[in-house]
Coordinates of C-alpha atoms in Angstrom, one line a residue:
X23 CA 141.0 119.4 93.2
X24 CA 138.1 122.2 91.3
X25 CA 137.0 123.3 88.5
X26 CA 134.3 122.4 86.1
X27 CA 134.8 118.5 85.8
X28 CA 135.0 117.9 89.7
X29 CA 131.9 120.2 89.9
X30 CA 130.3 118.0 87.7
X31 CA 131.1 114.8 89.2
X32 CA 130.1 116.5 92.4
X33 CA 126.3 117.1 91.2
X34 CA 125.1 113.9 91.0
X35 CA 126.3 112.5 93.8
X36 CA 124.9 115.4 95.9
X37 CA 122.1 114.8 94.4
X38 CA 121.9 110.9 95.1
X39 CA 122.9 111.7 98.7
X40 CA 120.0 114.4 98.8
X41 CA 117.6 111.4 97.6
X42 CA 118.9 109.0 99.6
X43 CA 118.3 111.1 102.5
X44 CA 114.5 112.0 101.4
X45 CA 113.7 108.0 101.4
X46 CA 116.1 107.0 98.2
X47 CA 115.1 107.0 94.3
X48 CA 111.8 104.7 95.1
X49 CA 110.9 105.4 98.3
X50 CA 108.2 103.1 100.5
X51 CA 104.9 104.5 100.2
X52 CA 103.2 105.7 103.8
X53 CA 100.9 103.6 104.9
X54 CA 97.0 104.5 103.9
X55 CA 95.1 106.9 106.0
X56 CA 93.4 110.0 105.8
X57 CA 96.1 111.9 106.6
X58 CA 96.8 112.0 103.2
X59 CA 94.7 113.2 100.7
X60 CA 93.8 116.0 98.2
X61 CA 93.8 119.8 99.9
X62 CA 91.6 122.4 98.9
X63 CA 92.8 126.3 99.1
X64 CA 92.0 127.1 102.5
X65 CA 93.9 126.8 106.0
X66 CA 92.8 126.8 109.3
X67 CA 95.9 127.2 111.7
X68 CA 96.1 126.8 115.9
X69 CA 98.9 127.6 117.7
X70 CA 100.6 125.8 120.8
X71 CA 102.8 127.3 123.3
X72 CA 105.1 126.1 125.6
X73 CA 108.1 126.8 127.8
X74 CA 111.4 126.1 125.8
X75 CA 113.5 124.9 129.1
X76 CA 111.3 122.1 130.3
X77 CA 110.8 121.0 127.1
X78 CA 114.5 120.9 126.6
X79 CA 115.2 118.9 130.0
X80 CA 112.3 116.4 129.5
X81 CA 113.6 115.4 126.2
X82 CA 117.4 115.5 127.7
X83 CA 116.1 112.9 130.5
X84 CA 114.8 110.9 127.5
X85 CA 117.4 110.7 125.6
X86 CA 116.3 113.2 122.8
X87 CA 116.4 116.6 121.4
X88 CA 113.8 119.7 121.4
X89 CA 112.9 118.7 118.0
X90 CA 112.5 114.7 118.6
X91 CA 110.1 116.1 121.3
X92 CA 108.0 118.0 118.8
X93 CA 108.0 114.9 116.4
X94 CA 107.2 112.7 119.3
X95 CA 104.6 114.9 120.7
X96 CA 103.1 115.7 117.2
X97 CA 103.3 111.7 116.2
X98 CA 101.1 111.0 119.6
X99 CA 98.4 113.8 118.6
X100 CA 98.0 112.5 115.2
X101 CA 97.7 109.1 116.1
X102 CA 94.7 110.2 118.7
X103 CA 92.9 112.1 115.7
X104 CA 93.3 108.7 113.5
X105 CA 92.1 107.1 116.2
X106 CA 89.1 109.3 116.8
X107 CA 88.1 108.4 113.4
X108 CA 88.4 105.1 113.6
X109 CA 92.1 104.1 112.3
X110 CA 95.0 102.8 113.1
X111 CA 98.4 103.0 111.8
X112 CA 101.7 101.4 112.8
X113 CA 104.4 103.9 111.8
X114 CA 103.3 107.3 110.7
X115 CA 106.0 109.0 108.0
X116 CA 107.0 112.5 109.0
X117 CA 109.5 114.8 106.5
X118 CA 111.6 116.6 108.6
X119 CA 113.6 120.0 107.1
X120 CA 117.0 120.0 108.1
X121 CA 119.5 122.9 107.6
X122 CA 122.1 121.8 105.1
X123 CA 125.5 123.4 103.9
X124 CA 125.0 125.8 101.0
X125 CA 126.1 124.7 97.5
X126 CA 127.2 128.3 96.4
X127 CA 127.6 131.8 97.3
X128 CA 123.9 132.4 96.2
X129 CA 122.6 129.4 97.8
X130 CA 121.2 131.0 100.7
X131 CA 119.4 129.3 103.4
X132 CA 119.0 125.2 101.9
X133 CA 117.3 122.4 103.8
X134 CA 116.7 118.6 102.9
X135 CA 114.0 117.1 104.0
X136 CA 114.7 113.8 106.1
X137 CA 112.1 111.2 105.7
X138 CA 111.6 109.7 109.3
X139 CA 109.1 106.7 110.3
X140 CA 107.7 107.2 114.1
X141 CA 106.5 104.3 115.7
X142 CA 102.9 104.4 116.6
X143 CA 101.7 103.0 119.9
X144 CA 104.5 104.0 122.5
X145 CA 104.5 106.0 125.4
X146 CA 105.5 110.3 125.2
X147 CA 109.3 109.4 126.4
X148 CA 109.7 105.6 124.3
X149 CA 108.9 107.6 121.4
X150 CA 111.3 110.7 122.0
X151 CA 114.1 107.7 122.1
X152 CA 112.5 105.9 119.2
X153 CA 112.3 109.4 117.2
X154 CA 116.3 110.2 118.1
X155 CA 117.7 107.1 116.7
X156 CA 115.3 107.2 113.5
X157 CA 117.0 110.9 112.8
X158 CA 120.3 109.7 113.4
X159 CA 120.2 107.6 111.1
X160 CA 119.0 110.2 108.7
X161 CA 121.1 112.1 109.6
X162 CA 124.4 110.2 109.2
X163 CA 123.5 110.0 105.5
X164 CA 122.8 114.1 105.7
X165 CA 123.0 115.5 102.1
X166 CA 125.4 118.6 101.5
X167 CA 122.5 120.5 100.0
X168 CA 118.7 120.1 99.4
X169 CA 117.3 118.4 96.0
X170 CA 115.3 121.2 95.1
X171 CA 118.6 123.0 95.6
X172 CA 120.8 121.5 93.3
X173 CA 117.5 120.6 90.8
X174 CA 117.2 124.5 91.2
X175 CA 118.3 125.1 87.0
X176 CA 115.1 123.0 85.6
X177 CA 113.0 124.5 88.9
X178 CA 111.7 127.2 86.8
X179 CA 110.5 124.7 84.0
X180 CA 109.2 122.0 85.8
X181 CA 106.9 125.1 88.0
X182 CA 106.0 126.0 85.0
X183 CA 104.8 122.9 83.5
X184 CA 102.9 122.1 86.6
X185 CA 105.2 118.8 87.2
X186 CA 105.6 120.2 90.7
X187 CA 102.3 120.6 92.2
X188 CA 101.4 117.4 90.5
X189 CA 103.7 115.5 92.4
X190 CA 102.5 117.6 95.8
X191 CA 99.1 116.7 94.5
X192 CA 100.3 112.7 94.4
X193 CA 102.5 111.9 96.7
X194 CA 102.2 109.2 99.4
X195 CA 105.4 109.4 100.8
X196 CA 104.6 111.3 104.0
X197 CA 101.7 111.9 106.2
X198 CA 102.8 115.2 107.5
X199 CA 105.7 117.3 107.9
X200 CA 107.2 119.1 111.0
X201 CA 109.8 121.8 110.8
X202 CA 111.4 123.3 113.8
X203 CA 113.2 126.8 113.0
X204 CA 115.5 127.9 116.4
X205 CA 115.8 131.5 117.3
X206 CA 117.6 133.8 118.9
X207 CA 118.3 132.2 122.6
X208 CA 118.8 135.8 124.0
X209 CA 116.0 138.6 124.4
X210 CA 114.6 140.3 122.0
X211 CA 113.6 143.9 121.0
X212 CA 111.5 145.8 117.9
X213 CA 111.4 149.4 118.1
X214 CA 112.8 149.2 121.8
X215 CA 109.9 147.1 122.6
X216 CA 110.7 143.7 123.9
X217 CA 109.2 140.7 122.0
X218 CA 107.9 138.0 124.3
X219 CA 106.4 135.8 121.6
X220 CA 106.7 135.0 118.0
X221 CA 104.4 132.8 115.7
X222 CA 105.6 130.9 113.2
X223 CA 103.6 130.4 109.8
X224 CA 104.6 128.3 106.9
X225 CA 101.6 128.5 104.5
X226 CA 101.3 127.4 100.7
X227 CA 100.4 124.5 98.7
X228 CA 100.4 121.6 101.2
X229 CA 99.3 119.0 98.0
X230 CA 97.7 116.1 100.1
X231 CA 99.0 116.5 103.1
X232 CA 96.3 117.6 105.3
X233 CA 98.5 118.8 108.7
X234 CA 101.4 120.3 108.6
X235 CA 103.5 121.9 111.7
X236 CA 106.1 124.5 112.2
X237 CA 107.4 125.8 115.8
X238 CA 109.7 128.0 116.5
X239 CA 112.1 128.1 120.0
X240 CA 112.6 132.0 121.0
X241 CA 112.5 134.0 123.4
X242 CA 112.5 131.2 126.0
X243 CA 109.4 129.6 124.0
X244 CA 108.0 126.7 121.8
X245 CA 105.9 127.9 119.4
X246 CA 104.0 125.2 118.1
X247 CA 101.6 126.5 114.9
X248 CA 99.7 124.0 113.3
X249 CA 97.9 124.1 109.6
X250 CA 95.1 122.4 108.2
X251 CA 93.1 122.1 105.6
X252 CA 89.7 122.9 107.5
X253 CA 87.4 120.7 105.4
X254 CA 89.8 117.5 105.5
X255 CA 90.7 118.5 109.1
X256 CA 87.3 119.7 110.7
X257 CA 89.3 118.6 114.5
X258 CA 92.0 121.0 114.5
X259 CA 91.1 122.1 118.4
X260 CA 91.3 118.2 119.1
X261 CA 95.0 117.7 117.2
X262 CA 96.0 120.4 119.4
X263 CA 94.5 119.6 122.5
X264 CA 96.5 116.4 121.9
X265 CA 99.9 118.2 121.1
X266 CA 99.5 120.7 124.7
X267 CA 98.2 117.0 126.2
X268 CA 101.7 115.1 124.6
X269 CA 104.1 118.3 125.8
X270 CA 102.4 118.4 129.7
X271 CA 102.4 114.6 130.0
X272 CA 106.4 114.0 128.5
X273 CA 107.2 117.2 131.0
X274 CA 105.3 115.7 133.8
X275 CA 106.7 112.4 133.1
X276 CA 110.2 113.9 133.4
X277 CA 109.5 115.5 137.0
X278 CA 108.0 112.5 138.2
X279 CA 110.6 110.5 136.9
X280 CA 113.6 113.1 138.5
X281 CA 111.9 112.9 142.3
X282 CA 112.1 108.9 142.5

């Protein structure tokens, strides 16, 4: 049944489902590495694209998703660049928006981010099958709504107190995070012109994460932008050399794979 008590008693459990979700109340911290550390003001951003459909089948013959391609693919060129200087991790951390049910009529368009650890070390189509089950399991526990969401009341006082972009500032939960945002599958016009290609942007306060990626699938594309901060990230071109490297070598893989 409603009204105001069941609301009630429906608040913090969304909320302890959201935070369950996003790695629990205390989650493990990410292991060391630069990946993680203070951000300056500036962004440097490259952008990667790629055709939608043979992404889609090599990650089908995999086992996997578009988007656990574009975590696998983005794991492999982040573990090159930490290689390049010199360091190894075992599992990199990734926070992964999902698209979540709306809380209210003014709720508008909510995500949760899923915390998902990507084994280092593994070949482009072991990690596509390694990154689906690590989201399924997310994803079983999938939140109704995001915690910024339902925290949205106090949002206002903890922005203003700075509480927020101290804890971007701090965190050490994630190394990076990777959004996928899916378009319209059909074709596309602006002013009777048709759009072949979109770019995807997602700039602002990145705290101390040092990459970030967002892609977008339109138009019969994968957009893959990626943002840096250029002083902590001074090989941009090489991250995505790697990422156009990770995409031709899972979609090679596949047709290799489908002629024997």
């Amino acid at each position: 049944t409603g009204g105001p008590r069941a609301t009630a008693t429906r608040g913090p459990r969304a909320l302890l489902a959201a935070l369950r979700a996003s790695g629990g109340l205390h989650p493990h911290r990410a292991e060391p590495c630069s990946l993680v550390a203070p951000t300056g003001p500036r962004r440097r951003s490259v952008v990667v694209d790629v055709e939608l459909a043979t992404v889609r089948a090599a990650a089908h013959t995999a086992g996997g998703s578009v988007n656990d391609a574009l975590l696998a693919v983005v794991a492999g060129a982040l573990e090159e660049l930490l290689a390049g200087r010199g360091e190894r991790i075992a599992t990199l951390s990734v926070g992964v928006p999902m698209a979540t049910r709306a809380t209210g009529g003014d709720a508008g368009n909510a995500n949760a981010p899923l915390l998902v650890d990507i084994p280092c070390g593994l070949a482009p189509a072991e990690r596509i099958r390694a990154v689906a089950a690590a989201v399924a399991v997310r994803r079983a526990s999938a939140p109704p709504a995001a915690p910024l969401t339902l925290l949205r009341p106090v949002m206002p006082l903890v922005a203003r107190l700075g509480l927020f972009r101290h804890y971007l500032r701090r965190q050490r939960r994630l190394h990076t995070i990777v959004s996928l945002v899916r378009g319209p599958a059909g074709p596309l016009t602006l002013g009777g012109v048709p759009v072949t290609r979109m770019v995807p942007l997602a700039l602002g306060d990145q705290g101390s994460i040092t990459v970030t990626v967002v892609a977008l699938a339109a138009t019969g594309r994968l957009v893959v932008t990626i943002h840096a901060d250029p002083v902590r990230v001074p090989e941009l071109d090489r991250v995505a050399a790697g990422v156009r490297a990770g995409f031709l070598a899972l979609t090679g893989d596949s047709v290799n794979r489908a002629r024997t």
